[in-house]
Every structure is written in C-alpha cells, then in structure tokens.
Short mmCIF file of C-alpha atoms in Angstrom, two decimals:
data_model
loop_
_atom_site.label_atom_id
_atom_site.label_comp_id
_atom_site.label_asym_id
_atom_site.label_seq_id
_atom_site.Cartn_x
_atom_site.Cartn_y
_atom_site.Cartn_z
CA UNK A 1 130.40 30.54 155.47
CA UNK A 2 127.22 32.18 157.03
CA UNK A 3 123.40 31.73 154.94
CA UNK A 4 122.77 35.03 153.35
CA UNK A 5 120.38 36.89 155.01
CA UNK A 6 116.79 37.45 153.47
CA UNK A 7 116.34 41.13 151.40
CA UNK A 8 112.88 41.45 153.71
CA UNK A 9 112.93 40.21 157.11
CA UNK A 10 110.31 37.35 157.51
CA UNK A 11 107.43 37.96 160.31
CA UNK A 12 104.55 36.25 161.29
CA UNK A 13 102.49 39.06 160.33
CA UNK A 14 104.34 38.52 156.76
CA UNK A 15 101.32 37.75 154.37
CA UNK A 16 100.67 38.54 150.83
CA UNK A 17 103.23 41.17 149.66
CA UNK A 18 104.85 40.72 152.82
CA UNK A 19 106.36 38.19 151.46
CA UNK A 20 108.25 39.69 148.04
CA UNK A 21 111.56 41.50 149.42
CA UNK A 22 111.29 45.20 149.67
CA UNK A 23 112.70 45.79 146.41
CA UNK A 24 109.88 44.33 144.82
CA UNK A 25 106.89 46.03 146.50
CA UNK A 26 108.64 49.59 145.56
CA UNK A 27 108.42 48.31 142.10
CA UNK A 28 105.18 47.58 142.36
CA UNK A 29 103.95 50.43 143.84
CA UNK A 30 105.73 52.63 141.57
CA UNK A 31 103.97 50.73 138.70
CA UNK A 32 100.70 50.60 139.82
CA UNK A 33 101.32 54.82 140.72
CA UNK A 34 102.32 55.73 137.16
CA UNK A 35 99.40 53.50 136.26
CA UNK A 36 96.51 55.11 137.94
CA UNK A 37 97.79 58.37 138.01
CA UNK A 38 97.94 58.62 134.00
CA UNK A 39 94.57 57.38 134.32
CA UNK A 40 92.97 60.03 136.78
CA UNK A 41 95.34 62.87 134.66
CA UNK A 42 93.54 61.24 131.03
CA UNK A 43 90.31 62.04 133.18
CA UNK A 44 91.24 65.24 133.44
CA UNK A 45 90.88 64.94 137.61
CA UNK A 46 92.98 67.48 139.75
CA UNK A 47 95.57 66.13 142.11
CA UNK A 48 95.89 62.95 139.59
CA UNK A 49 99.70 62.80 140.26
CA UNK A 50 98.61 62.52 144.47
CA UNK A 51 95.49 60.46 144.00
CA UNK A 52 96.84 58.01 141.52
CA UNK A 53 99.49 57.10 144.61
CA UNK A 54 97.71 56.92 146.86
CA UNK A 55 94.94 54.84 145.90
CA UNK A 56 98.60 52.68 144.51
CA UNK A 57 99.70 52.57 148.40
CA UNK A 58 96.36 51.63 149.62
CA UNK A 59 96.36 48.81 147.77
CA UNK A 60 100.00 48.03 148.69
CA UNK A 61 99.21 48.50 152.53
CA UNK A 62 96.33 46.83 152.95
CA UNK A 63 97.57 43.77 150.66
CA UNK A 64 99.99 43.09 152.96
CA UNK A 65 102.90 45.49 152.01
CA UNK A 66 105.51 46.11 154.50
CA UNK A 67 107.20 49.30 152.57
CA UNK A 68 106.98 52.82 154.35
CA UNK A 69 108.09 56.57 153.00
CA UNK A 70 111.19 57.18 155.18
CA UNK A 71 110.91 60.41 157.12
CA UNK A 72 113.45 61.86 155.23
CA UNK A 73 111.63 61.59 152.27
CA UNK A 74 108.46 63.17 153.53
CA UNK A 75 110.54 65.92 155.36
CA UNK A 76 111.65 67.04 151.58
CA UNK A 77 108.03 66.61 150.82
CA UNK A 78 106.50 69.43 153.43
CA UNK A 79 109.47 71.47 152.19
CA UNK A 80 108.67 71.50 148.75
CA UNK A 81 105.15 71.96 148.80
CA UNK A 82 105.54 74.46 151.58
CA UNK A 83 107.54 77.05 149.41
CA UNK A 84 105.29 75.56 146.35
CA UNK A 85 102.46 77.26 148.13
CA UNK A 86 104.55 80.08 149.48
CA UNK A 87 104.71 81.11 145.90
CA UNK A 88 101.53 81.96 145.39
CA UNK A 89 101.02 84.11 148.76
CA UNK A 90 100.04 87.99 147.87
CA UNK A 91 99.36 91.40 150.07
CA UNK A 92 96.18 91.55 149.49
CA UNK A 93 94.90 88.40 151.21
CA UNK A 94 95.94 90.18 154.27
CA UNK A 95 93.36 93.59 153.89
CA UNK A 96 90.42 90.08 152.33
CA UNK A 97 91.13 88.18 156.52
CA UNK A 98 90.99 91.81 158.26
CA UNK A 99 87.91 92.69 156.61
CA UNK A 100 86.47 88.94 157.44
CA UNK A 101 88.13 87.76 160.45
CA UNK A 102 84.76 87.28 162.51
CA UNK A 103 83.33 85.05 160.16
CA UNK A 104 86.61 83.29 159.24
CA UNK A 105 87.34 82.71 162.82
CA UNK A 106 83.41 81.82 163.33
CA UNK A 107 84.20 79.29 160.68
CA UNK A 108 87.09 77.65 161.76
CA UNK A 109 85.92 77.54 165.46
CA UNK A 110 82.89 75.68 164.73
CA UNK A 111 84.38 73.28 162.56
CA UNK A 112 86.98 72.15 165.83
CA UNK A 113 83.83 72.06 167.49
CA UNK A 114 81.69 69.72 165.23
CA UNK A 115 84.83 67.64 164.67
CA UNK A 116 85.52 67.40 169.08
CA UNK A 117 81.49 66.76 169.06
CA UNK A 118 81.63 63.61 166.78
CA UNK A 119 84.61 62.36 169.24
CA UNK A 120 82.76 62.86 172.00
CA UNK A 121 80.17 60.79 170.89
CA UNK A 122 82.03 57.96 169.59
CA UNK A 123 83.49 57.98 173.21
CA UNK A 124 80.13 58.33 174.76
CA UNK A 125 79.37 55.35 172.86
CA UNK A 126 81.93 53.20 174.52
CA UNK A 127 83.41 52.75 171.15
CA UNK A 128 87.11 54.23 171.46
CA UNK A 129 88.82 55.74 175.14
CA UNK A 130 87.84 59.36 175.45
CA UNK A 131 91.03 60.99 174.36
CA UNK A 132 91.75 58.47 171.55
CA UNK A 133 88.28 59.27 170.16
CA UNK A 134 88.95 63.16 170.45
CA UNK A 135 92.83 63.50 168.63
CA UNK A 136 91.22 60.43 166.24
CA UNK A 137 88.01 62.96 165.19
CA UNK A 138 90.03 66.32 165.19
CA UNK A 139 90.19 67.92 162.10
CA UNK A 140 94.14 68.94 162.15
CA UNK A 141 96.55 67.92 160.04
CA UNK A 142 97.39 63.87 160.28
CA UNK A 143 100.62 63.42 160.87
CA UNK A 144 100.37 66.91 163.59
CA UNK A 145 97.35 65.01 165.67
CA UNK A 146 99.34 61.77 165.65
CA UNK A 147 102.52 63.43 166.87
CA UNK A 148 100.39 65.11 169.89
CA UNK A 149 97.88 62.24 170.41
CA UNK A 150 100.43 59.83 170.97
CA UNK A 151 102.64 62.34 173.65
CA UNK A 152 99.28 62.70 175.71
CA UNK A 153 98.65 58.73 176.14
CA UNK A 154 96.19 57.96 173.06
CA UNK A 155 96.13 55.31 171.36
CA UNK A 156 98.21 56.03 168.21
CA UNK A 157 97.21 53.10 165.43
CA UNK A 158 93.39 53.64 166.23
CA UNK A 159 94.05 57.97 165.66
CA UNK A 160 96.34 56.64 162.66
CA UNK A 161 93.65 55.18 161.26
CA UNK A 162 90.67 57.77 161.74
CA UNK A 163 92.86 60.69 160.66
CA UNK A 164 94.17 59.15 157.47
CA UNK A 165 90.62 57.51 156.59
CA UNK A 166 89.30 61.16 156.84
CA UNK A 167 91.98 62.57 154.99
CA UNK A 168 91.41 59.54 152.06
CA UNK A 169 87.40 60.65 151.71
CA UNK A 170 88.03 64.61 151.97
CA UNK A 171 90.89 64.24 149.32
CA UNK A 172 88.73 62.25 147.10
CA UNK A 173 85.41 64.45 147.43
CA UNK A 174 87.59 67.68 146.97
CA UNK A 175 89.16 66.18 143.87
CA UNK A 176 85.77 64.97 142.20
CA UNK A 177 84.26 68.29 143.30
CA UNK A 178 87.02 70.56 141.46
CA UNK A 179 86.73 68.22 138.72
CA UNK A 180 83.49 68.38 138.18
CA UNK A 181 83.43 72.19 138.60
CA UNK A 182 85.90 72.67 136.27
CA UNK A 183 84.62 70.45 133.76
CA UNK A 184 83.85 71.72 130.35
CA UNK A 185 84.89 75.61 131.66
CA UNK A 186 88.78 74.97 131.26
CA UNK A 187 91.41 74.25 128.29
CA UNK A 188 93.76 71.64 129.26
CA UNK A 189 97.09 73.03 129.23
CA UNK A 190 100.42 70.79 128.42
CA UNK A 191 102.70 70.05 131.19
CA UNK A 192 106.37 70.98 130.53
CA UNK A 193 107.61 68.47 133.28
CA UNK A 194 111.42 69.72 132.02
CA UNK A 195 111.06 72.74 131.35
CA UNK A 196 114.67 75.25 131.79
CA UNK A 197 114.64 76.89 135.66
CA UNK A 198 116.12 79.34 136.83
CA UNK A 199 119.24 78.25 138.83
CA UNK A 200 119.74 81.13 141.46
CA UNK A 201 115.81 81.56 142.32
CA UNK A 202 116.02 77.53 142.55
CA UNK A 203 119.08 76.73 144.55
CA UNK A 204 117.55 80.27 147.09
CA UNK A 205 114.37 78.51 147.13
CA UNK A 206 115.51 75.10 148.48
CA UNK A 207 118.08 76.62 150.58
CA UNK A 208 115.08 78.80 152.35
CA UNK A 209 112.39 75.78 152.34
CA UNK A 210 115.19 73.33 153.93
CA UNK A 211 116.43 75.31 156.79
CA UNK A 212 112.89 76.38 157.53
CA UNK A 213 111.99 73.19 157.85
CA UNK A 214 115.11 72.32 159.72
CA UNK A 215 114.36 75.42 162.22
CA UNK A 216 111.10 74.06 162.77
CA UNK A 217 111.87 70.40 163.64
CA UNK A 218 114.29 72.01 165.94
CA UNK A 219 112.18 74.49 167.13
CA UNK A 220 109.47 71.49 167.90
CA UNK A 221 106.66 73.40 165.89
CA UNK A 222 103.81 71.50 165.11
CA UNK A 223 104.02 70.18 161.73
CA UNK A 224 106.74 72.75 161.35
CA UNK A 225 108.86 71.18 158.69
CA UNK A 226 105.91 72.51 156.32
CA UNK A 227 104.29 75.61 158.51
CA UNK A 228 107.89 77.50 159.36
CA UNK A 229 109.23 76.99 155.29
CA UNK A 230 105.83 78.42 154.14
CA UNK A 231 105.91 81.02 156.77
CA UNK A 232 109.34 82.60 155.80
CA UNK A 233 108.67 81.69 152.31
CA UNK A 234 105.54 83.56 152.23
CA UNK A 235 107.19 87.03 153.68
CA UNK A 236 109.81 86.67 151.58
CA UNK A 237 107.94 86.33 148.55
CA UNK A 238 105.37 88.51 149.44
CA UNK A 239 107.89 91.36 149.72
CA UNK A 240 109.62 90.69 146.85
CA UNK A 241 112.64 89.41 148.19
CA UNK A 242 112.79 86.14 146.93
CA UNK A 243 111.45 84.53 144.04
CA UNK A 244 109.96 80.78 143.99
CA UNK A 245 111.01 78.38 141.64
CA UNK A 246 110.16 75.29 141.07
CA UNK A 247 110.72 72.92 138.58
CA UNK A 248 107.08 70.34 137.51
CA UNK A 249 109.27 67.16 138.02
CA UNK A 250 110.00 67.85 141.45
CA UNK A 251 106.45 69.20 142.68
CA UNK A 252 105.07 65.97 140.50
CA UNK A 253 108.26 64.01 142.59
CA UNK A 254 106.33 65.09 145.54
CA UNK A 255 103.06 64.53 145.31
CA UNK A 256 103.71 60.63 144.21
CA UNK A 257 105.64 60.83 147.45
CA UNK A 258 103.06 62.30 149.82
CA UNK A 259 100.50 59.93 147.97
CA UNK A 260 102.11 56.88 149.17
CA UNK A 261 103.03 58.20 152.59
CA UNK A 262 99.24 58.45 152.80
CA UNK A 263 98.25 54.78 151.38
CA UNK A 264 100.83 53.07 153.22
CA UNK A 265 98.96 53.91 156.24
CA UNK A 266 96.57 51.34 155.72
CA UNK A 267 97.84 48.26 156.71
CA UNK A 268 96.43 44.82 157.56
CA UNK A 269 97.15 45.42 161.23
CA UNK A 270 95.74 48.76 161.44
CA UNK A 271 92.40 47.98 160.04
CA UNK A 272 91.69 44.77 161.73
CA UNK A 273 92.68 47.06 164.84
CA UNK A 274 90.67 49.95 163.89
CA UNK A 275 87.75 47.29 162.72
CA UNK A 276 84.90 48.05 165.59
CA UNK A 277 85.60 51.77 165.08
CA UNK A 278 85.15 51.63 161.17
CA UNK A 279 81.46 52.41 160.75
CA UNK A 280 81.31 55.46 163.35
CA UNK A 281 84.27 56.85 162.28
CA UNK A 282 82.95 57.01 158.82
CA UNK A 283 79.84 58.32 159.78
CA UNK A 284 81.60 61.05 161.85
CA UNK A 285 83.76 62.15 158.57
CA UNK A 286 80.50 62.70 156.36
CA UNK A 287 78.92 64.47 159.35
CA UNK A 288 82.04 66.80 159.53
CA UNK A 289 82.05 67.01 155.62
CA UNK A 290 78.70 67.98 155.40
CA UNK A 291 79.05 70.87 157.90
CA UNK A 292 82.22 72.26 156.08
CA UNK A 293 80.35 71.77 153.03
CA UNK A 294 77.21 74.22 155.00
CA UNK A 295 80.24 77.00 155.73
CA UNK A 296 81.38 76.73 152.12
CA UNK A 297 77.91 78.18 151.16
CA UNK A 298 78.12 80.81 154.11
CA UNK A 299 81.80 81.97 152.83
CA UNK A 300 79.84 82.11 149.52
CA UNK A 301 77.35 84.21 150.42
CA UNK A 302 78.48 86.02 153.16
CA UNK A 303 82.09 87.29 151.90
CA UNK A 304 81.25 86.35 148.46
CA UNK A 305 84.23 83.46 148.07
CA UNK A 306 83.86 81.48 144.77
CA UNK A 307 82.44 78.48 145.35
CA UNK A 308 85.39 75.82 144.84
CA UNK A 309 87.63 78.37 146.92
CA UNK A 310 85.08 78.17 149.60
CA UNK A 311 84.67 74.10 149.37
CA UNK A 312 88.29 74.19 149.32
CA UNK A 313 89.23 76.48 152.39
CA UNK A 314 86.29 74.74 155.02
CA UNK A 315 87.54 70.82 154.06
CA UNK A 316 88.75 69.45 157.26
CA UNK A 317 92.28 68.61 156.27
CA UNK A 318 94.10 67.61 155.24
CA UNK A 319 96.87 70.60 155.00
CA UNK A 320 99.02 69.28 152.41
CA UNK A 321 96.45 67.03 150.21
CA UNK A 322 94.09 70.04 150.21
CA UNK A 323 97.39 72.31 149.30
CA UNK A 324 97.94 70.03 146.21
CA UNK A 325 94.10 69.62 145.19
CA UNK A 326 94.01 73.38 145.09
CA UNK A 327 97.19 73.98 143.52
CA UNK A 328 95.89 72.06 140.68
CA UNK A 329 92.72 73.84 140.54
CA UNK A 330 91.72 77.52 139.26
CA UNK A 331 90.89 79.00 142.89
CA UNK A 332 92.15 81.51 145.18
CA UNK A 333 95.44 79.40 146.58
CA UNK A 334 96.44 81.51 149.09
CA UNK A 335 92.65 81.88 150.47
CA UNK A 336 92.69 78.27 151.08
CA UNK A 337 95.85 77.59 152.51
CA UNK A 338 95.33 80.57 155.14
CA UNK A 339 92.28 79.08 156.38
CA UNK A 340 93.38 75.86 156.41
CA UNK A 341 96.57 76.98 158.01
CA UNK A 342 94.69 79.43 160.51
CA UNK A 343 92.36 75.59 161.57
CA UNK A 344 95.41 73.81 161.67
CA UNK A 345 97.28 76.68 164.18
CA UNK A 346 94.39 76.83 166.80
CA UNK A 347 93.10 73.76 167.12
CA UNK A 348 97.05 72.55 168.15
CA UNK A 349 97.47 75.53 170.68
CA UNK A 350 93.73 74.25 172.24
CA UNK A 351 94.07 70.59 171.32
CA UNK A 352 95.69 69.52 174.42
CA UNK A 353 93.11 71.44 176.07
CA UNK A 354 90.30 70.24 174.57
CA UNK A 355 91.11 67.20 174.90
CA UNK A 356 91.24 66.22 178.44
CA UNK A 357 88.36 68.53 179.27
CA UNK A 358 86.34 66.49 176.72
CA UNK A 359 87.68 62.78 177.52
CA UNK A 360 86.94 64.17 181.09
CA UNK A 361 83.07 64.17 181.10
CA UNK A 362 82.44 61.17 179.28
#
C-alpha cells in the first residue's frame, strides 16, 4: 500500500505558511480578507473590498504562502470588471478627448517619459540590467509589462516586483486620496449585495465580456482579456445595444480576487531577490507619483477636470486597481479609464521600442 502523498508538496524554500497544506492558507487568506476589508469598508475607504485583499495576500506571500490566483480565475476577473466599466462609457466623452487631445496626449506622453527616465537611471546606476530597469519602471499595466518584459530577455521576478510594488503605493494613495476627498461631502449608501438582476441583460453581458476576452487572448492583444471585452462592451453600450448588468456579489467576487492576485506577488523569494533594488525603486514610484500628481493640477486647470477625476486619470497604473478605486468613487469613470486606457495602449505599441533604445545608451 503506497504513503499518501502530502496535500502541499514540501520544498526547501517551504517556510512559515509554506508549511500548512494549501487548503489551509486559502482559509486563511479568505479570513484575514473578510477581516480587513470590513474594516477599510467601516472606514468608509473606497476600493475596501480590493484593498482589504490585498493587504490579506501580502501578508500571505511574504509569510511564506505558497497559494497563487489561477489564471482562470483572473481571466474572469478582467472580464468582469471590463464590461463593469464598459457600463459606464457615454458619447459625450468622445466630443470632451477631441476637444483636449493635445493636452491629453501631452499628458500621457510625458508620464512614459518620466517613468523610462527613472529606469534609465536606476540602470545608469548599475543597480538593475538596462532593459530590466526600463519594463520594471514603465508605467503600463503589471501583468501587460511582465508578459512583454519577459519575451524581450528581462529579468521577470525583479519587473514582478517593481511593477506590483508601484501598483501597491498608487492603489493605496488613490484610495486615501478619494477617501479623504469624499469625506464628510457624501451619504453612505447600503449595499444590496443580492439584489434581483435582470437575467437576459446578465447572461448578454457575460456572454459579450467572455468571448471578448477569449478573442483577445487569441488575438494576442496586450492585456486583451480586459481591453477587447471593454472595447466591444463600450460600443455596444454606448449605442444602446446592449445593456450591462451586473450583480454587487460578483463585482465584490472580483475585486477580493484581483486583490489577492496582487498580494500574492510578494513572496519571500521575490523580495530577497528584488532586495538591492528596493530603495531606488521606491524612490522612482514617488518621483513618478509626484509628477502625475503635477498633471492632475494641469488637467484641473487647463480642461477644468474635477480634481479626484484628474488624480484619478494621471495615476500610473494600475488599469484595473485604478478601474475599481474609481468605480467606487463619485468621479467621471469613463474619463479615467480612457486615459488610463489611452497610457496603457501607447506605451505597449512603443515599449519594445523604447526599450532597447534606452537599455542601449547606458
């Protein structure tokens, strides 16, 4: 009769939480999740139900946990918050970019190019290989500049870690910044997590978000399991075609999900590999914050943007935490997610680019 086999396969990197079988560390992650999120939602801080997870898989990851989100699961998660956002897409957000375009474009442009320039430095430096420094500082969406840093020779864990620590501060300072913006100005509003939906709309809008995103894996668009679904979701909507619904458990489903898909991140291995890099990385992600914060005021005053929706739109990334943090706030939605979208559009058609001419003169 053979030994039964262990529920988590033993390692010699298998420390702390490593060592409970897998079982176990969902558990506790899903405990410590429902935990802090009820705690950042009592606050009254947007985005609790993504921030309370992913602080929960941060502290999972870097305690040794050995859990990750399969990509399954975070496929369904760029589908649902893609037609979530697709929703709230109008016609008139069209005439607002035509109007703007040269200072839109003026905005996004310079903050690729503050975002390349902190790369080059670190590289400069000696710190991290040219390219690894450049996908590792470029403010794109995560999971899109690991995809493409790791098919042009970078090293993937040290990018990993820069792009996820960046996303980690710019979620948190665009939480506490809508929170305390909102503060005081805003009745809170009951959640009806099961409230009755629509089945038609429903069924139409998964059926749409799902082979979007399928059309886009297959179709190898960058991060197109979330760009194509909110692309066709968006036309659709905006011509009155189809209409969106979707239920609060599942949108609340996904942000948990994409949470802890960004806390897992952060494991043991990753930091003690990222370790020499830590301190200029960070100071590279308040440099770029602080110059997205500088266009915020010049959206402000130039195309008179409110100020959150400004803050908002110029965060460098990324795509999908900023898409929840403003979902939960009282801005212009669609604003932000075209900016952020229109960032996240160029700087992978001149990524590649940019790259090797960068990593080139250092």
């Amino acid at each position: 009769m053979k030994p039964e086999q262990p529920a988590t396969p033993m390692t010699p990197e298998s420390t702390g939480l490593g060592r409970l079988p897998r079982i176990w560390q969902w558990c506790l992650l899903a405990v410590l999740s429902v935990i802090l999120a009820a705690l950042f939602e009592m606050a009254g801080i947007p985005a609790g139900l993504l921030m309370g997870p992913m602080v929960a898989g941060a502290l999972v990851g870097m305690n040794g946990g050995t859990i990750r989100l399969p990509r399954q699961f975070f496929f369904c998660v760029q589908v649902v918050l893609a037609m979530m956002i697709a929703g709230s897409m109008r016609p008139d957000l069209f005439a607002t970019f035509s109007s703007n375009w040269p200072l839109f474009l003026a905005v996004i442009l310079s903050v690729i190019g503050v975002s390349t320039l902190c790369g080059w430095t670190i590289a400069r430096m000696g710190i991290l290989p040219g390219t690894t420094a450049i996908w590792g500082s470029s403010a794109g969406a995560a999971s899109t500049m690991l995809l493409m840093a790791d098919a042009y020779g970078a090293d993937a864990r040290l990018v990993a870690f820069m792009q996820y620590l960046r996303v980690v501060f710019v979620a948190g300072a665009a939480t506490m910044v809508a929170h305390l913006w909102v503060s005081g100005t805003e009745a809170e509003t009951a959640t009806r997590w099961f409230a009755p939906v629509a089945g038609l709309p429903f069924l139409a809008t998964l059926a749409v978000g799902v082979v979007g995103g399928l059309l886009g894996k297959l179709l190898r668009v960058p991060a197109g399991a979330f760009l194509v679904p909110f692309a066709i979701g968006s036309a659709l909507n905006v011509s009155g075609t189809l209409t969106i619904e979707l239920p609060q458990w599942l949108l609340a489903l996904s942000f948990a999900l994409l949470g802890w898909n960004i806390g897992l991140s952060f494991t043991r291995s990753i930091i003690a590999h990222a370790r020499r890099a830590f301190f200029p990385t960070l100071v590279s992600i308040f440099v770029l914050m602080a110059f997205s914060g500088a266009l915020a005021v010049l959206l402000i005053k130039a195309a008179g943007i409110d100020p959150l929706t400004a803050y908002l739109a110029t965060s460098p990334g990324g795509l999908d935490s900023i898409a929840v943090i403003a979902a939960s706030s009282d801005v212009d939605l669609p604003f932000v997610m075209a900016l952020q979208t229109a960032r996240l559009l160029i700087i992978t058609l001149i990524g590649p680019v940019l790259a090797r001419f960068v990593a080139d003169r250092v």
